[in-house]
Amino acid sequence: MPRISHFDIPVDNPERAQKFYTDVFDWKFEKWDGPMDYWIAKTGKEEPGIDGGMSKRIPGQIGMTNTINVPSIDVFAKKITGNGGHLIIPKMAIPKVGWFAQCTDTEGNMFGIIEMDEKAK
């Protein structure tokens, strides 16, 4: 059963936002060594939960985005659109991580799906 595995926080000022989440929740951030500016958020291991990340906001983007691991982007993209959802950002590679797409459900809520694949380019 696919589960939420990651969250993404869109920000205008990464330094300010990192300070906020560190001061409030004691989260730790480290710069991702990938092709875009992205910071991995470590939220701890003491309690159940997931880690996430932080990226520069795309114009018009609001709220956090949860990402759900799926075994196949192509299969789940068809399931999403076939059940009234929409693809906002079609399948794209996140190099050395996997394949990602951003979607909305029937109520307009945004979420991501990811197929892990270290060979993605």
mmCIF file of N, CA and C in Angstrom:
data_model
loop_
_atom_site.group_PDB
_atom_site.id
_atom_site.type_symbol
_atom_site.label_atom_id
_atom_site.label_comp_id
_atom_site.label_asym_id
_atom_site.label_seq_id
_atom_site.Cartn_x
_atom_site.Cartn_y
_atom_site.Cartn_z
ATOM 1 N N MET A 1 0.849 -1.171 0.000
ATOM 2 C CA MET A 1 0.000 0.000 0.000
ATOM 3 C C MET A 1 0.897 1.238 0.000
ATOM 4 N N PRO A 2 0.784 2.128 -0.997
ATOM 5 C CA PRO A 2 1.588 3.351 -1.023
ATOM 6 C C PRO A 2 1.336 4.219 0.212
ATOM 7 N N ARG A 3 2.426 4.800 0.739
ATOM 8 C CA ARG A 3 2.340 5.634 1.942
ATOM 9 C C ARG A 3 3.058 6.952 1.727
ATOM 10 N N ILE A 4 2.659 7.946 2.493
ATOM 11 C CA ILE A 4 3.372 9.227 2.483
ATOM 12 C C ILE A 4 4.774 8.966 3.027
ATOM 13 N N SER A 5 5.769 9.429 2.286
ATOM 14 C CA SER A 5 7.147 9.172 2.676
ATOM 15 C C SER A 5 7.968 10.440 2.864
ATOM 16 N N HIS A 6 7.433 11.584 2.433
ATOM 17 C CA HIS A 6 8.244 12.800 2.415
ATOM 18 C C HIS A 6 7.314 14.013 2.349
ATOM 19 N N PHE A 7 7.725 15.125 2.919
ATOM 20 C CA PHE A 7 6.988 16.378 2.753
ATOM 21 C C PHE A 7 7.939 17.423 2.202
ATOM 22 N N ASP A 8 7.387 18.412 1.530
ATOM 23 C CA ASP A 8 8.180 19.501 0.983
ATOM 24 C C ASP A 8 7.550 20.821 1.415
ATOM 25 N N ILE A 9 8.389 21.718 1.924
ATOM 26 C CA ILE A 9 7.937 23.036 2.366
ATOM 27 C C ILE A 9 8.446 24.063 1.361
ATOM 28 N N PRO A 10 7.543 24.741 0.627
ATOM 29 C CA PRO A 10 7.989 25.789 -0.286
ATOM 30 C C PRO A 10 8.252 27.073 0.492
ATOM 31 N N VAL A 11 9.384 27.722 0.202
ATOM 32 C CA VAL A 11 9.756 28.919 0.960
ATOM 33 C C VAL A 11 10.263 30.023 0.036
ATOM 34 N N ASP A 12 10.139 31.255 0.519
ATOM 35 C CA ASP A 12 10.705 32.400 -0.190
ATOM 36 C C ASP A 12 12.126 32.671 0.275
ATOM 37 N N ASN A 13 12.386 32.439 1.564
ATOM 38 C CA ASN A 13 13.690 32.725 2.164
ATOM 39 C C ASN A 13 14.150 31.475 2.930
ATOM 40 N N PRO A 14 14.968 30.622 2.309
ATOM 41 C CA PRO A 14 15.369 29.372 2.960
ATOM 42 C C PRO A 14 16.057 29.558 4.318
ATOM 43 N N GLU A 15 16.901 30.553 4.439
ATOM 44 C CA GLU A 15 17.606 30.756 5.709
ATOM 45 C C GLU A 15 16.626 31.103 6.831
ATOM 46 N N ARG A 16 15.704 32.012 6.535
ATOM 47 C CA ARG A 16 14.710 32.418 7.535
ATOM 48 C C ARG A 16 13.826 31.226 7.919
ATOM 49 N N ALA A 17 13.368 30.472 6.922
ATOM 50 C CA ALA A 17 12.492 29.328 7.190
ATOM 51 C C ALA A 17 13.217 28.238 7.978
ATOM 52 N N GLN A 18 14.474 27.973 7.633
ATOM 53 C CA GLN A 18 15.242 26.969 8.376
ATOM 54 C C GLN A 18 15.413 27.382 9.830
ATOM 55 N N LYS A 19 15.681 28.653 10.054
ATOM 56 C CA LYS A 19 15.814 29.149 11.427
ATOM 57 C C LYS A 19 14.501 28.945 12.184
ATOM 58 N N PHE A 20 13.363 29.246 11.542
ATOM 59 C CA PHE A 20 12.065 29.062 12.178
ATOM 60 C C PHE A 20 11.864 27.605 12.592
ATOM 61 N N TYR A 21 12.006 26.674 11.662
ATOM 62 C CA TYR A 21 11.740 25.262 11.966
ATOM 63 C C TYR A 21 12.772 24.670 12.928
ATOM 64 N N THR A 22 13.988 25.184 12.897
ATOM 65 C CA THR A 22 15.002 24.739 13.859
ATOM 66 C C THR A 22 14.678 25.267 15.252
ATOM 67 N N ASP A 23 14.354 26.565 15.342
ATOM 68 C CA ASP A 23 14.059 27.167 16.648
ATOM 69 C C ASP A 23 12.778 26.611 17.269
ATOM 70 N N VAL A 24 11.770 26.346 16.442
ATOM 71 C CA VAL A 24 10.487 25.881 16.963
ATOM 72 C C VAL A 24 10.486 24.376 17.230
ATOM 73 N N PHE A 25 10.950 23.574 16.253
ATOM 74 C CA PHE A 25 10.829 22.122 16.342
ATOM 75 C C PHE A 25 12.155 21.381 16.526
ATOM 76 N N ASP A 26 13.263 22.115 16.488
ATOM 77 C CA ASP A 26 14.598 21.525 16.603
ATOM 78 C C ASP A 26 14.944 20.629 15.414
ATOM 79 N N TRP A 27 14.347 20.904 14.247
ATOM 80 C CA TRP A 27 14.680 20.146 13.048
ATOM 81 C C TRP A 27 16.069 20.550 12.583
ATOM 82 N N LYS A 28 16.752 19.637 11.905
ATOM 83 C CA LYS A 28 18.092 19.873 11.352
ATOM 84 C C LYS A 28 17.982 19.888 9.827
ATOM 85 N N PHE A 29 18.732 20.779 9.189
ATOM 86 C CA PHE A 29 18.707 20.899 7.733
ATOM 87 C C PHE A 29 20.100 20.721 7.166
ATOM 88 N N GLU A 30 20.169 20.035 6.023
ATOM 89 C CA GLU A 30 21.424 19.963 5.290
ATOM 90 C C GLU A 30 21.146 20.119 3.808
ATOM 91 N N LYS A 31 22.037 20.840 3.134
ATOM 92 C CA LYS A 31 21.894 21.110 1.701
ATOM 93 C C LYS A 31 22.012 19.805 0.939
ATOM 94 N N TRP A 32 21.074 19.580 0.006
ATOM 95 C CA TRP A 32 21.094 18.393 -0.842
ATOM 96 C C TRP A 32 22.130 18.584 -1.934
ATOM 97 N N ASP A 33 22.883 17.544 -2.231
ATOM 98 C CA ASP A 33 23.904 17.581 -3.273
ATOM 99 C C ASP A 33 23.281 17.127 -4.592
ATOM 100 N N GLY A 34 22.328 17.897 -5.081
ATOM 101 C CA GLY A 34 21.628 17.553 -6.310
ATOM 102 C C GLY A 34 21.602 18.729 -7.263
ATOM 103 N N PRO A 35 20.852 18.596 -8.348
ATOM 104 C CA PRO A 35 20.873 19.624 -9.396
ATOM 105 C C PRO A 35 20.049 20.872 -9.107
ATOM 106 N N MET A 36 19.395 20.929 -7.944
ATOM 107 C CA MET A 36 18.604 22.121 -7.612
ATOM 108 C C MET A 36 18.840 22.479 -6.155
ATOM 109 N N ASP A 37 18.515 23.717 -5.792
ATOM 110 C CA ASP A 37 18.630 24.134 -4.398
ATOM 111 C C ASP A 37 17.548 23.435 -3.591
ATOM 112 N N TYR A 38 17.967 22.588 -2.674
ATOM 113 C CA TYR A 38 17.037 21.815 -1.851
ATOM 114 C C TYR A 38 17.740 21.494 -0.545
ATOM 115 N N TRP A 39 16.998 21.563 0.538
ATOM 116 C CA TRP A 39 17.540 21.277 1.857
ATOM 117 C C TRP A 39 16.743 20.135 2.471
ATOM 118 N N ILE A 40 17.437 19.101 2.917
ATOM 119 C CA ILE A 40 16.800 17.951 3.562
ATOM 120 C C ILE A 40 16.504 18.328 5.013
ATOM 121 N N ALA A 41 15.285 18.045 5.448
ATOM 122 C CA ALA A 41 14.859 18.322 6.826
ATOM 123 C C ALA A 41 14.852 17.016 7.611
ATOM 124 N N LYS A 42 15.651 16.948 8.650
ATOM 125 C CA LYS A 42 15.674 15.798 9.553
ATOM 126 C C LYS A 42 14.815 16.157 10.757
ATOM 127 N N THR A 43 13.743 15.404 10.960
ATOM 128 C CA THR A 43 12.782 15.751 12.004
ATOM 129 C C THR A 43 12.917 14.908 13.263
ATOM 130 N N GLY A 44 13.895 14.005 13.318
ATOM 131 C CA GLY A 44 14.130 13.211 14.520
ATOM 132 C C GLY A 44 13.776 11.756 14.337
ATOM 133 N N LYS A 45 14.177 10.957 15.301
ATOM 134 C CA LYS A 45 13.928 9.519 15.244
ATOM 135 C C LYS A 45 13.220 9.012 16.497
ATOM 136 N N GLU A 46 12.984 9.890 17.456
ATOM 137 C CA GLU A 46 12.400 9.473 18.726
ATOM 138 C C GLU A 46 10.920 9.127 18.627
ATOM 139 N N GLU A 47 10.199 9.782 17.743
ATOM 140 C CA GLU A 47 8.758 9.599 17.586
ATOM 141 C C GLU A 47 8.458 9.125 16.163
ATOM 142 N N PRO A 48 7.295 8.503 15.933
ATOM 143 C CA PRO A 48 6.926 8.140 14.557
ATOM 144 C C PRO A 48 6.817 9.391 13.697
ATOM 145 N N GLY A 49 7.158 9.284 12.447
ATOM 146 C CA GLY A 49 7.047 10.422 11.541
ATOM 147 C C GLY A 49 7.940 10.244 10.336
ATOM 148 N N ILE A 50 7.993 11.265 9.514
ATOM 149 C CA ILE A 50 8.794 11.235 8.296
ATOM 150 C C ILE A 50 9.681 12.460 8.239
ATOM 151 N N ASP A 51 10.717 12.382 7.434
ATOM 152 C CA ASP A 51 11.560 13.528 7.151
ATOM 153 C C ASP A 51 11.029 14.206 5.894
ATOM 154 N N GLY A 52 11.585 15.354 5.590
ATOM 155 C CA GLY A 52 11.113 16.088 4.430
ATOM 156 C C GLY A 52 12.192 16.963 3.855
ATOM 157 N N GLY A 53 11.763 18.067 3.269
ATOM 158 C CA GLY A 53 12.711 18.976 2.665
ATOM 159 C C GLY A 53 12.111 20.348 2.453
ATOM 160 N N MET A 54 12.952 21.227 1.940
ATOM 161 C CA MET A 54 12.580 22.617 1.744
ATOM 162 C C MET A 54 13.149 23.067 0.407
ATOM 163 N N SER A 55 12.320 23.767 -0.365
ATOM 164 C CA SER A 55 12.766 24.264 -1.659
ATOM 165 C C SER A 55 12.229 25.672 -1.879
ATOM 166 N N LYS A 56 12.843 26.356 -2.834
ATOM 167 C CA LYS A 56 12.350 27.684 -3.190
ATOM 168 C C LYS A 56 10.946 27.547 -3.765
ATOM 169 N N ARG A 57 10.093 28.465 -3.396
ATOM 170 C CA ARG A 57 8.688 28.450 -3.823
ATOM 171 C C ARG A 57 8.575 28.698 -5.334
ATOM 172 N N ILE A 58 7.747 27.896 -5.969
ATOM 173 C CA ILE A 58 7.356 28.128 -7.355
ATOM 174 C C ILE A 58 6.229 29.164 -7.293
ATOM 175 N N PRO A 59 6.231 30.173 -8.167
ATOM 176 C CA PRO A 59 5.170 31.188 -8.098
ATOM 177 C C PRO A 59 3.780 30.562 -8.011
ATOM 178 N N GLY A 60 2.991 31.021 -7.036
ATOM 179 C CA GLY A 60 1.640 30.527 -6.828
ATOM 180 C C GLY A 60 1.541 29.325 -5.905
ATOM 181 N N GLN A 61 2.668 28.723 -5.541
ATOM 182 C CA GLN A 61 2.662 27.538 -4.686
ATOM 183 C C GLN A 61 2.391 27.935 -3.238
ATOM 184 N N ILE A 62 1.444 27.268 -2.606
ATOM 185 C CA ILE A 62 1.160 27.515 -1.195
ATOM 186 C C ILE A 62 1.053 26.181 -0.470
ATOM 187 N N GLY A 63 1.369 26.188 0.777
ATOM 188 C CA GLY A 63 1.228 25.000 1.608
ATOM 189 C C GLY A 63 2.269 23.933 1.358
ATOM 190 N N MET A 64 2.400 23.038 2.323
ATOM 191 C CA MET A 64 3.315 21.911 2.215
ATOM 192 C C MET A 64 2.743 20.876 1.258
ATOM 193 N N THR A 65 3.622 20.134 0.625
ATOM 194 C CA THR A 65 3.216 19.057 -0.277
ATOM 195 C C THR A 65 3.694 17.728 0.294
ATOM 196 N N ASN A 66 2.780 16.777 0.459
ATOM 197 C CA ASN A 66 3.149 15.427 0.861
ATOM 198 C C ASN A 66 3.417 14.609 -0.389
ATOM 199 N N THR A 67 4.432 13.744 -0.312
ATOM 200 C CA THR A 67 4.781 12.877 -1.432
ATOM 201 C C THR A 67 4.549 11.434 -1.033
ATOM 202 N N ILE A 68 3.918 10.683 -1.931
ATOM 203 C CA ILE A 68 3.556 9.294 -1.690
ATOM 204 C C ILE A 68 4.421 8.393 -2.564
ATOM 205 N N ASN A 69 5.082 7.408 -1.950
ATOM 206 C CA ASN A 69 5.856 6.421 -2.715
ATOM 207 C C ASN A 69 4.902 5.509 -3.470
ATOM 208 N N VAL A 70 5.185 5.296 -4.755
ATOM 209 C CA VAL A 70 4.397 4.370 -5.567
ATOM 210 C C VAL A 70 5.351 3.461 -6.342
ATOM 211 N N PRO A 71 4.908 2.253 -6.692
ATOM 212 C CA PRO A 71 5.788 1.355 -7.442
ATOM 213 C C PRO A 71 5.962 1.750 -8.901
ATOM 214 N N SER A 72 5.017 2.538 -9.468
ATOM 215 C CA SER A 72 5.097 2.954 -10.866
ATOM 216 C C SER A 72 4.395 4.300 -11.059
ATOM 217 N N ILE A 73 5.159 5.309 -11.449
ATOM 218 C CA ILE A 73 4.580 6.623 -11.747
ATOM 219 C C ILE A 73 3.538 6.500 -12.853
ATOM 220 N N ASP A 74 3.864 5.767 -13.902
ATOM 221 C CA ASP A 74 2.965 5.663 -15.045
ATOM 222 C C ASP A 74 1.625 5.037 -14.650
ATOM 223 N N VAL A 75 1.661 3.959 -13.887
ATOM 224 C CA VAL A 75 0.430 3.289 -13.463
ATOM 225 C C VAL A 75 -0.403 4.201 -12.573
ATOM 226 N N PHE A 76 0.253 4.855 -11.609
ATOM 227 C CA PHE A 76 -0.505 5.684 -10.671
ATOM 228 C C PHE A 76 -0.976 6.994 -11.297
ATOM 229 N N ALA A 77 -0.243 7.530 -12.262
ATOM 230 C CA ALA A 77 -0.721 8.720 -12.984
ATOM 231 C C ALA A 77 -2.033 8.393 -13.696
ATOM 232 N N LYS A 78 -2.114 7.206 -14.306
ATOM 233 C CA LYS A 78 -3.358 6.788 -14.965
ATOM 234 C C LYS A 78 -4.475 6.584 -13.947
ATOM 235 N N LYS A 79 -4.146 5.998 -12.779
ATOM 236 C CA LYS A 79 -5.161 5.810 -11.736
ATOM 237 C C LYS A 79 -5.690 7.160 -11.244
ATOM 238 N N ILE A 80 -4.781 8.105 -11.064
ATOM 239 C CA ILE A 80 -5.165 9.431 -10.558
ATOM 240 C C ILE A 80 -6.087 10.125 -11.552
ATOM 241 N N THR A 81 -5.667 10.205 -12.806
ATOM 242 C CA THR A 81 -6.494 10.906 -13.795
ATOM 243 C C THR A 81 -7.779 10.131 -14.089
ATOM 244 N N GLY A 82 -7.737 8.814 -14.028
ATOM 245 C CA GLY A 82 -8.915 8.002 -14.271
ATOM 246 C C GLY A 82 -9.957 8.097 -13.171
ATOM 247 N N ASN A 83 -9.548 8.611 -12.009
ATOM 248 C CA ASN A 83 -10.474 8.736 -10.883
ATOM 249 C C ASN A 83 -10.778 10.185 -10.540
ATOM 250 N N GLY A 84 -10.565 11.094 -11.505
ATOM 251 C CA GLY A 84 -10.965 12.485 -11.323
ATOM 252 C C GLY A 84 -9.879 13.423 -10.851
ATOM 253 N N GLY A 85 -8.654 12.920 -10.634
ATOM 254 C CA GLY A 85 -7.540 13.782 -10.249
ATOM 255 C C GLY A 85 -6.864 14.359 -11.489
ATOM 256 N N HIS A 86 -5.842 15.180 -11.277
ATOM 257 C CA HIS A 86 -5.131 15.824 -12.377
ATOM 258 C C HIS A 86 -3.627 15.767 -12.136
ATOM 259 N N LEU A 87 -2.874 15.708 -13.229
ATOM 260 C CA LEU A 87 -1.424 15.865 -13.158
ATOM 261 C C LEU A 87 -1.120 17.343 -13.330
ATOM 262 N N ILE A 88 -0.436 17.929 -12.373
ATOM 263 C CA ILE A 88 -0.050 19.343 -12.439
ATOM 264 C C ILE A 88 1.346 19.451 -13.047
ATOM 265 N N ILE A 89 2.259 18.625 -12.573
ATOM 266 C CA ILE A 89 3.606 18.518 -13.130
ATOM 267 C C ILE A 89 3.757 17.072 -13.568
ATOM 268 N N PRO A 90 3.881 16.820 -14.884
ATOM 269 C CA PRO A 90 3.985 15.442 -15.348
ATOM 270 C C PRO A 90 5.292 14.788 -14.911
ATOM 271 N N LYS A 91 5.385 13.502 -15.133
ATOM 272 C CA LYS A 91 6.550 12.700 -14.765
ATOM 273 C C LYS A 91 7.843 13.409 -15.136
ATOM 274 N N MET A 92 8.721 13.541 -14.144
ATOM 275 C CA MET A 92 10.025 14.158 -14.367
ATOM 276 C C MET A 92 11.056 13.409 -13.535
ATOM 277 N N ALA A 93 12.283 13.428 -13.992
ATOM 278 C CA ALA A 93 13.361 12.754 -13.265
ATOM 279 C C ALA A 93 13.919 13.655 -12.181
ATOM 280 N N ILE A 94 14.163 13.070 -11.031
ATOM 281 C CA ILE A 94 14.993 13.690 -10.006
ATOM 282 C C ILE A 94 16.254 12.830 -10.022
ATOM 283 N N PRO A 95 17.326 13.335 -10.630
ATOM 284 C CA PRO A 95 18.512 12.509 -10.851
ATOM 285 C C PRO A 95 18.982 11.780 -9.591
ATOM 286 N N LYS A 96 19.256 10.504 -9.771
ATOM 287 C CA LYS A 96 19.771 9.607 -8.732
ATOM 288 C C LYS A 96 18.774 9.344 -7.605
ATOM 289 N N VAL A 97 17.530 9.829 -7.742
ATOM 290 C CA VAL A 97 16.499 9.615 -6.723
ATOM 291 C C VAL A 97 15.352 8.797 -7.306
ATOM 292 N N GLY A 98 14.726 9.315 -8.374
ATOM 293 C CA GLY A 98 13.599 8.609 -8.953
ATOM 294 C C GLY A 98 12.779 9.486 -9.863
ATOM 295 N N TRP A 99 11.546 9.051 -10.119
ATOM 296 C CA TRP A 99 10.610 9.749 -10.992
ATOM 297 C C TRP A 99 9.524 10.389 -10.144
ATOM 298 N N PHE A 100 9.202 11.639 -10.442
ATOM 299 C CA PHE A 100 8.284 12.420 -9.618
ATOM 300 C C PHE A 100 7.204 13.032 -10.502
ATOM 301 N N ALA A 101 5.998 13.145 -9.962
ATOM 302 C CA ALA A 101 4.921 13.894 -10.600
ATOM 303 C C ALA A 101 4.132 14.585 -9.500
ATOM 304 N N GLN A 102 3.591 15.748 -9.816
ATOM 305 C CA GLN A 102 2.748 16.460 -8.856
ATOM 306 C C GLN A 102 1.319 16.431 -9.357
ATOM 307 N N CYS A 103 0.383 16.191 -8.444
ATOM 308 C CA CYS A 103 -0.997 15.925 -8.799
ATOM 309 C C CYS A 103 -1.945 16.694 -7.889
ATOM 310 N N THR A 104 -3.236 16.683 -8.275
ATOM 311 C CA THR A 104 -4.288 17.127 -7.370
ATOM 312 C C THR A 104 -5.336 16.026 -7.303
ATOM 313 N N ASP A 105 -6.020 15.961 -6.166
ATOM 314 C CA ASP A 105 -7.123 15.018 -6.017
ATOM 315 C C ASP A 105 -8.409 15.662 -6.515
ATOM 316 N N THR A 106 -9.530 15.016 -6.304
ATOM 317 C CA THR A 106 -10.820 15.540 -6.772
ATOM 318 C C THR A 106 -11.241 16.809 -6.041
ATOM 319 N N GLU A 107 -10.588 17.113 -4.913
ATOM 320 C CA GLU A 107 -10.944 18.298 -4.116
ATOM 321 C C GLU A 107 -9.959 19.450 -4.315
ATOM 322 N N GLY A 108 -8.990 19.272 -5.216
ATOM 323 C CA GLY A 108 -8.012 20.316 -5.478
ATOM 324 C C GLY A 108 -6.805 20.293 -4.565
ATOM 325 N N ASN A 109 -6.683 19.275 -3.702
ATOM 326 C CA ASN A 109 -5.516 19.159 -2.832
ATOM 327 C C ASN A 109 -4.324 18.644 -3.629
ATOM 328 N N MET A 110 -3.180 19.305 -3.459
ATOM 329 C CA MET A 110 -1.985 18.934 -4.187
ATOM 330 C C MET A 110 -1.196 17.878 -3.413
ATOM 331 N N PHE A 111 -0.595 16.938 -4.146
ATOM 332 C CA PHE A 111 0.301 15.948 -3.562
ATOM 333 C C PHE A 111 1.264 15.475 -4.639
ATOM 334 N N GLY A 112 2.348 14.868 -4.213
ATOM 335 C CA GLY A 112 3.315 14.320 -5.146
ATOM 336 C C GLY A 112 3.288 12.808 -5.098
ATOM 337 N N ILE A 113 3.732 12.194 -6.188
ATOM 338 C CA ILE A 113 3.986 10.757 -6.201
ATOM 339 C C ILE A 113 5.418 10.559 -6.672
ATOM 340 N N ILE A 114 6.083 9.549 -6.126
ATOM 341 C CA ILE A 114 7.464 9.281 -6.503
ATOM 342 C C ILE A 114 7.693 7.790 -6.647
ATOM 343 N N GLU A 115 8.379 7.445 -7.718
ATOM 344 C CA GLU A 115 8.850 6.081 -7.966
ATOM 345 C C GLU A 115 10.363 6.109 -7.767
ATOM 346 N N MET A 116 10.850 5.470 -6.737
ATOM 347 C CA MET A 116 12.270 5.495 -6.446
ATOM 348 C C MET A 116 13.043 4.730 -7.534
ATOM 349 N N ASP A 117 14.098 5.355 -8.060
ATOM 350 C CA ASP A 117 14.912 4.753 -9.118
ATOM 351 C C ASP A 117 16.225 5.523 -9.194
ATOM 352 N N GLU A 118 17.286 4.954 -8.649
ATOM 353 C CA GLU A 118 18.592 5.636 -8.627
ATOM 354 C C GLU A 118 19.133 5.918 -10.022
ATOM 355 N N LYS A 119 18.595 5.257 -11.044
ATOM 356 C CA LYS A 119 19.069 5.448 -12.421
ATOM 357 C C LYS A 119 18.341 6.580 -13.134
ATOM 358 N N ALA A 120 17.399 7.220 -12.488
ATOM 359 C CA ALA A 120 16.639 8.308 -13.120
ATOM 360 C C ALA A 120 17.579 9.447 -13.512
ATOM 361 N N LYS A 121 17.378 9.963 -14.734
ATOM 362 C CA LYS A 121 18.192 11.082 -15.228
ATOM 363 C C LYS A 121 17.307 12.101 -15.909
#
